[in-house]
Tab-separated table of C-alpha atoms in Angstrom:
chain	number	residue	atom	x	y	z
A	1	MET	CA	-117.782	-149.407	256.642
A	2	LYS	CA	-118.253	-147.090	253.697
A	3	SER	CA	-119.795	-143.686	254.273
A	4	ILE	CA	-123.595	-143.746	254.552
A	5	ALA	CA	-125.917	-140.765	255.014
A	6	GLY	CA	-129.254	-141.151	256.841
A	7	ALA	CA	-132.132	-140.346	254.491
A	8	LEU	CA	-133.961	-138.393	257.176
A	9	SER	CA	-131.327	-135.620	257.056
A	10	ILE	CA	-131.456	-135.198	253.248
A	11	PRO	CA	-134.905	-133.544	252.916
A	12	ARG	CA	-133.752	-130.739	255.217
A	13	LEU	CA	-130.932	-130.012	252.781
A	14	LEU	CA	-133.173	-130.187	249.727
A	15	TRP	CA	-135.900	-127.945	251.128
A	16	SER	CA	-133.370	-125.454	252.456
A	17	LEU	CA	-131.995	-124.790	248.970
A	18	PRO	CA	-132.826	-121.347	247.604
A	19	ARG	CA	-135.940	-120.717	245.565
A	20	ALA	CA	-133.739	-120.837	242.457
A	21	LEU	CA	-133.990	-124.612	242.779
A	22	TRP	CA	-137.381	-124.415	241.078
A	23	LEU	CA	-136.134	-122.128	238.313
A	24	ARG	CA	-133.527	-124.392	236.741
A	25	PRO	CA	-132.878	-123.886	233.030
A	26	ALA	CA	-134.093	-126.327	230.410
A	27	GLY	CA	-131.320	-128.349	228.823
A	28	ALA	CA	-129.062	-128.495	231.889
A	29	SER	CA	-128.095	-131.802	233.471
A	30	VAL	CA	-128.467	-132.543	237.179
A	31	GLU	CA	-124.705	-132.331	237.630
A	32	GLU	CA	-124.399	-129.055	235.718
A	33	TYR	CA	-127.241	-127.283	237.468
A	34	PHE	CA	-127.245	-128.630	241.018
A	35	GLY	CA	-123.447	-128.866	241.127
A	36	GLY	CA	-123.262	-125.164	240.321
A	37	LEU	CA	-126.021	-124.342	242.799
A	38	VAL	CA	-124.692	-126.106	245.920
A	39	GLY	CA	-121.005	-126.401	245.010
A	40	ARG	CA	-118.988	-129.327	243.723
A	41	TRP	CA	-118.129	-130.826	247.123
A	42	ASN	CA	-121.709	-130.645	248.412
A	43	PHE	CA	-122.979	-132.219	245.203
A	44	ASP	CA	-120.437	-135.079	245.234
A	45	GLN	CA	-120.785	-135.834	248.932
A	46	VAL	CA	-124.471	-135.203	249.682
A	47	LEU	CA	-126.859	-134.090	246.954
A	48	GLY	CA	-125.457	-136.324	244.186
A	49	PRO	CA	-125.795	-139.545	246.233
A	50	ALA	CA	-129.288	-138.452	247.334
A	51	LEU	CA	-130.387	-138.022	243.710
A	52	ASP	CA	-128.741	-141.344	242.756
A	53	ALA	CA	-130.747	-142.976	245.539
A	54	MET	CA	-133.970	-141.342	244.371
A	55	THR	CA	-133.520	-142.527	240.765
A	56	CYS	CA	-131.761	-145.877	241.539
A	57	GLN	CA	-129.039	-145.052	239.013
A	58	PRO	CA	-126.276	-142.488	238.453
A	59	ALA	CA	-128.340	-139.313	238.142
A	60	SER	CA	-125.675	-136.797	237.113
A	61	ARG	CA	-126.778	-136.805	233.450
A	62	PHE	CA	-130.523	-136.611	234.247
A	63	PRO	CA	-132.271	-133.476	232.937
A	64	ALA	CA	-132.357	-131.015	235.829
A	65	ASP	CA	-135.854	-129.805	234.945
A	66	GLU	CA	-137.259	-133.334	235.497
A	67	VAL	CA	-136.057	-133.500	239.129
A	68	PHE	CA	-138.520	-132.209	241.753
A	69	ARG	CA	-140.771	-131.108	238.907
A	70	LYS	CA	-143.773	-129.214	240.266
A	71	LYS	CA	-147.016	-131.042	239.435
A	72	PRO	CA	-150.711	-130.238	239.810
A	73	ARG	CA	-152.017	-131.464	243.152
A	74	ASP	CA	-155.352	-133.206	243.661
A	75	LYS	CA	-156.113	-132.963	247.383
A	76	SER	CA	-158.765	-135.667	247.078
A	77	VAL	CA	-156.046	-138.247	246.354
A	78	LEU	CA	-154.013	-139.735	249.208
A	79	ARG	CA	-150.342	-138.722	249.017
A	80	SER	CA	-149.043	-141.506	251.264
A	81	PHE	CA	-150.515	-144.962	251.799
A	82	THR	CA	-149.713	-148.645	251.980
A	83	GLY	CA	-151.474	-151.965	252.569
A	84	VAL	CA	-151.125	-155.132	254.596
A	85	ALA	CA	-149.041	-156.660	251.804
A	86	GLY	CA	-147.348	-153.377	250.903
A	87	LEU	CA	-147.732	-151.369	247.709
A	88	GLY	CA	-147.035	-154.483	245.639
A	89	GLY	CA	-150.063	-156.156	247.195
A	90	LEU	CA	-152.250	-153.181	246.316
A	91	VAL	CA	-151.033	-153.253	242.716
A	92	ASP	CA	-151.631	-157.011	242.482
A	93	GLY	CA	-155.142	-156.539	243.847
A	94	LEU	CA	-155.863	-153.811	241.308
A	95	ALA	CA	-154.565	-155.973	238.459
A	96	ASP	CA	-156.713	-158.894	239.610
A	97	ALA	CA	-159.804	-156.677	239.791
A	98	LEU	CA	-159.186	-155.294	236.304
A	99	ALA	CA	-158.609	-158.794	234.893
A	100	LYS	CA	-162.020	-159.870	236.213
A	101	SER	CA	-163.839	-156.886	234.710
A	102	PRO	CA	-166.375	-157.528	231.918
A	103	GLY	CA	-164.835	-157.519	228.462
A	104	VAL	CA	-161.261	-157.999	229.700
A	105	VAL	CA	-159.363	-161.029	228.379
A	106	LEU	CA	-156.105	-161.834	230.169
A	107	ARG	CA	-153.526	-164.027	228.460
A	108	THR	CA	-150.424	-165.160	230.349
A	109	GLY	CA	-147.408	-167.141	229.205
A	110	VAL	CA	-147.441	-165.560	225.743
A	111	ALA	CA	-145.529	-162.533	224.420
A	112	VAL	CA	-146.149	-160.054	221.605
A	113	GLU	CA	-143.393	-160.598	219.037
A	114	ARG	CA	-144.300	-157.993	216.433
A	115	ILE	CA	-146.958	-155.433	215.514
A	116	GLU	CA	-148.077	-154.916	211.921
A	117	PRO	CA	-150.627	-152.566	210.299
A	118	CYS	CA	-153.869	-154.296	209.358
A	119	ASN	CA	-156.951	-152.717	207.703
A	120	GLY	CA	-156.476	-149.376	209.421
A	121	GLY	CA	-155.720	-151.073	212.714
A	122	HIS	CA	-153.077	-153.398	214.075
A	123	ARG	CA	-152.232	-157.097	214.080
A	124	LEU	CA	-150.263	-158.393	217.071
A	125	LEU	CA	-148.201	-161.503	216.276
A	126	LEU	CA	-147.768	-163.623	219.397
A	127	SER	CA	-145.047	-166.017	220.504
A	128	ASP	CA	-147.380	-169.029	220.354
A	129	GLY	CA	-148.013	-168.467	216.640
A	130	SER	CA	-151.437	-166.881	217.047
A	131	SER	CA	-152.378	-163.267	216.362
A	132	ILE	CA	-154.790	-160.609	217.598
A	133	THR	CA	-156.272	-157.770	215.546
A	134	ALA	CA	-157.388	-154.523	217.125
A	135	THR	CA	-158.343	-151.048	216.028
A	136	THR	CA	-156.539	-149.418	218.956
A	137	VAL	CA	-153.408	-150.689	220.710
A	138	VAL	CA	-151.792	-149.203	223.821
A	139	LEU	CA	-148.315	-150.335	224.863
A	140	ALA	CA	-147.198	-149.905	228.484
A	141	VAL	CA	-143.682	-151.287	228.138
A	142	ALA	CA	-140.088	-150.037	228.217
A	143	PRO	CA	-138.843	-147.912	225.283
A	144	ASP	CA	-136.492	-150.617	223.987
A	145	VAL	CA	-139.442	-153.041	223.829
A	146	VAL	CA	-141.494	-150.457	221.911
A	147	ALA	CA	-138.575	-150.084	219.476
A	148	ARG	CA	-138.447	-153.836	218.873
A	149	LEU	CA	-142.190	-154.158	218.300
A	150	LEU	CA	-142.526	-151.143	215.988
A	151	GLN	CA	-139.267	-151.175	214.037
A	152	GLY	CA	-141.139	-152.488	210.986
A	153	PRO	CA	-144.226	-150.256	210.707
A	154	MET	CA	-142.801	-147.143	212.435
A	155	PRO	CA	-139.000	-147.098	212.067
A	156	ALA	CA	-138.572	-143.414	212.966
A	157	LEU	CA	-140.520	-143.822	216.210
A	158	ALA	CA	-138.533	-146.994	216.933
A	159	ARG	CA	-135.283	-145.024	216.532
A	160	ASP	CA	-136.508	-142.377	218.979
A	161	CYS	CA	-137.349	-145.074	221.518
A	162	THR	CA	-133.982	-146.764	221.030
A	163	SER	CA	-132.259	-143.508	222.007
A	164	ILE	CA	-133.775	-143.742	225.509
A	165	ALA	CA	-131.364	-145.822	227.593
A	166	MET	CA	-132.361	-148.142	230.425
A	167	ALA	CA	-130.671	-148.479	233.830
A	168	GLU	CA	-130.694	-151.816	235.643
A	169	PHE	CA	-130.449	-152.593	239.346
A	170	ASP	CA	-131.246	-155.413	241.767
A	171	SER	CA	-133.583	-154.904	244.719
A	172	LEU	CA	-133.137	-157.081	247.801
A	173	ALA	CA	-135.793	-157.114	250.529
A	174	VAL	CA	-134.880	-158.547	253.933
A	175	LEU	CA	-137.114	-159.328	256.941
A	176	PHE	CA	-135.758	-159.831	260.454
A	177	ASP	CA	-136.796	-159.650	264.121
A	178	ALA	CA	-137.065	-156.085	265.368
A	179	GLY	CA	-134.615	-156.706	268.188
A	180	ALA	CA	-131.881	-158.109	265.946
A	181	SER	CA	-130.615	-154.701	264.797
A	182	SER	CA	-129.572	-151.737	266.926
A	183	LEU	CA	-130.307	-149.248	264.137
A	184	PRO	CA	-132.800	-146.582	265.276
A	185	PRO	CA	-136.072	-146.275	263.340
A	186	LEU	CA	-135.340	-144.983	259.830
A	187	ALA	CA	-137.284	-143.895	256.772
A	188	GLY	CA	-134.372	-145.138	254.725
A	189	ILE	CA	-130.650	-145.022	254.015
A	190	ILE	CA	-128.743	-143.224	251.270
A	191	ALA	CA	-125.400	-144.755	250.355
A	192	HIS	CA	-122.289	-142.896	249.281
A	193	ALA	CA	-119.764	-144.706	247.032
A	194	ASP	CA	-121.224	-148.074	248.025
A	195	ASP	CA	-122.529	-151.232	246.344
A	196	PHE	CA	-126.121	-149.988	246.684
A	197	TYR	CA	-127.917	-146.722	245.980
A	198	SER	CA	-130.376	-146.732	248.855
A	199	ALA	CA	-132.332	-148.831	251.321
A	200	LEU	CA	-135.989	-148.134	252.065
A	201	SER	CA	-137.437	-149.090	255.433
A	202	ARG	CA	-140.833	-150.321	256.566
A	203	ASP	CA	-140.245	-148.643	259.939
A	204	VAL	CA	-142.778	-145.983	258.915
A	205	VAL	CA	-145.510	-148.628	259.269
A	206	PRO	CA	-146.428	-149.375	262.926
A	207	GLY	CA	-145.287	-152.781	264.164
A	208	ASP	CA	-143.089	-154.095	266.947
A	209	ARG	CA	-142.249	-157.677	265.905
A	210	HIS	CA	-140.346	-157.331	262.659
A	211	ARG	CA	-138.401	-154.833	260.582
A	212	ALA	CA	-137.901	-154.904	256.820
A	213	PHE	CA	-135.599	-153.052	254.423
A	214	THR	CA	-135.349	-153.081	250.641
A	215	PHE	CA	-131.861	-152.387	249.252
A	216	HIS	CA	-131.439	-151.149	245.675
A	217	PHE	CA	-128.067	-152.507	244.497
A	218	ARG	CA	-125.911	-151.421	241.597
A	219	PRO	CA	-125.756	-154.112	238.885
A	220	GLY	CA	-123.099	-156.819	238.829
A	221	LEU	CA	-123.018	-157.950	242.470
A	222	GLU	CA	-123.696	-161.628	243.200
A	223	ALA	CA	-126.686	-162.582	245.333
A	224	ALA	CA	-124.604	-163.775	248.299
A	225	SER	CA	-122.612	-160.542	248.285
A	226	ARG	CA	-125.792	-158.439	248.183
A	227	LEU	CA	-127.180	-160.249	251.221
A	228	ALA	CA	-123.882	-159.968	253.091
A	229	ARG	CA	-123.659	-156.216	252.402
A	230	ALA	CA	-127.258	-155.619	253.491
A	231	CYS	CA	-126.684	-157.523	256.724
A	232	ASP	CA	-123.464	-155.585	257.362
A	233	VAL	CA	-125.301	-152.262	257.018
A	234	LEU	CA	-128.160	-153.430	259.254
A	235	GLY	CA	-125.820	-154.878	261.877
A	236	ILE	CA	-127.230	-158.399	261.652
A	237	THR	CA	-125.999	-161.751	260.363
A	238	PRO	CA	-127.440	-163.665	257.393
A	239	GLY	CA	-128.638	-166.261	259.901
A	240	GLN	CA	-130.892	-163.641	261.528
A	241	VAL	CA	-132.717	-162.952	258.270
A	242	ILE	CA	-136.171	-164.524	258.473
A	243	ASP	CA	-136.906	-164.122	254.766
A	244	HIS	CA	-135.539	-162.294	251.745
A	245	ALA	CA	-136.411	-161.800	248.088
A	246	THR	CA	-134.673	-160.289	245.072
A	247	VAL	CA	-136.148	-158.561	242.012
A	248	HIS	CA	-134.245	-157.345	238.946
A	249	ASN	CA	-135.484	-153.900	237.899
A	250	ARG	CA	-135.111	-151.634	234.875
A	251	LEU	CA	-135.793	-147.893	234.813
A	252	PRO	CA	-135.404	-145.299	232.043
A	253	ALA	CA	-132.176	-143.287	232.130
A	254	LEU	CA	-133.393	-139.844	231.106
A	255	ARG	CA	-130.988	-137.396	229.440
A	256	THR	CA	-131.088	-133.658	228.701
A	257	ASP	CA	-132.565	-134.223	225.215
A	258	HIS	CA	-135.417	-136.300	226.628
A	259	ALA	CA	-138.134	-133.656	226.207
A	260	ALA	CA	-137.292	-133.274	222.517
A	261	THR	CA	-137.338	-137.044	222.047
A	262	ILE	CA	-140.787	-137.374	223.654
A	263	ALA	CA	-142.073	-134.457	221.573
A	264	SER	CA	-140.926	-136.296	218.435
A	265	ILE	CA	-142.599	-139.516	219.598
A	266	ASP	CA	-145.870	-137.735	220.372
A	267	HIS	CA	-145.786	-136.006	216.983
A	268	GLN	CA	-145.521	-139.390	215.262
A	269	LEU	CA	-148.392	-140.785	217.351
A	270	HIS	CA	-150.706	-137.912	216.383
A	271	GLY	CA	-153.772	-139.187	214.556
A	272	LYS	CA	-152.841	-142.845	215.009
A	273	ARG	CA	-154.751	-145.481	216.968
A	274	LEU	CA	-151.605	-146.344	218.895
A	275	GLY	CA	-150.910	-145.265	222.470
A	276	LEU	CA	-147.729	-145.403	224.523
A	277	ALA	CA	-147.738	-145.255	228.316
A	278	GLY	CA	-145.276	-145.952	231.091
A	279	ASN	CA	-142.733	-144.260	233.346
A	280	TRP	CA	-140.414	-142.856	230.672
A	281	PHE	CA	-142.290	-139.825	229.368
A	282	ALA	CA	-142.283	-137.053	231.982
A	283	GLY	CA	-140.652	-138.743	234.968
A	284	VAL	CA	-140.271	-142.211	236.480
A	285	SER	CA	-142.783	-142.105	239.368
A	286	ILE	CA	-146.094	-143.953	239.620
A	287	GLU	CA	-147.871	-140.588	239.408
A	288	ASP	CA	-146.003	-139.763	236.183
A	289	SER	CA	-147.116	-143.096	234.713
A	290	LEU	CA	-150.756	-142.445	235.631
A	291	LEU	CA	-150.668	-138.938	234.167
A	292	ARG	CA	-149.298	-140.290	230.883
A	293	ALA	CA	-151.937	-143.036	230.771
A	294	ALA	CA	-154.711	-140.494	231.376
A	295	ALA	CA	-153.336	-138.204	228.651
A	296	GLU	CA	-153.174	-141.051	226.122
A	297	PHE	CA	-156.723	-142.176	226.974
A	298	ALA	CA	-157.964	-138.616	226.427
A	299	ARG	CA	-156.161	-138.469	223.074
A	300	LEU	CA	-157.459	-141.833	221.835
A	301	TYR	CA	-160.982	-141.483	223.241
A	302	PRO	CA	-161.839	-137.771	223.311
A	303	ALA	CA	-165.032	-136.834	225.113
């Protein structure tokens, strides 16, 4: 079996790093800064794989100042939570509630093909041949999708968005009887030089009948091989898997020039009734996405 580090031991390493961890210079990559801080061997064997697992992609070229970035804390907001159907169920419930709100029109099975200027606003040309006009448009999509939609009316902004690469990975969730695996309770697993970046566990949620893990695999591995590797790590057979599901994911691959790129994008959005939101502005977390959405709302609809 390839070398695997338990995720529960990694936080102790991260929080034991000197205070200089929070004083990293702007413009340095993760590999340049953290490799120099903890040493090449420690970075390659421990910290590098931990950061790869956190970002679900090779993180060595990530901007160092975007990792563990200190953020304002609102103590009235829960820091850790889940639901009966997991976080995905909570998100689905929120989306359903928003779709049923007064004034909200939800259209499924149709895509926006292009955005054009129209009488001081925007016209959205849809895949079914229809169009929608609006004074204000907010896009919460990946940067390459923004580039495709706006390459006509805003070519410079489209070029900036094109420069932001995307990383792809496949997530496999497996459910099995609690007694099938001899692995002790885990928060997760961090892989080193393996087919997957990490595996997150539902062991943190009380329950004695079943266990569930979600593996984040590097791209290119066939479905049967992903399942076989997950079972090998868990010490079970594919026949002991009660249920499993796979989702293909895409995340932004931030680079050291990312802050300058976002500054250029924001400059071009200034004064326009066009908003951009998502997880590719100041980090890839859910919290980062919400902060960007709130900032864009405040810009477009000032009090």
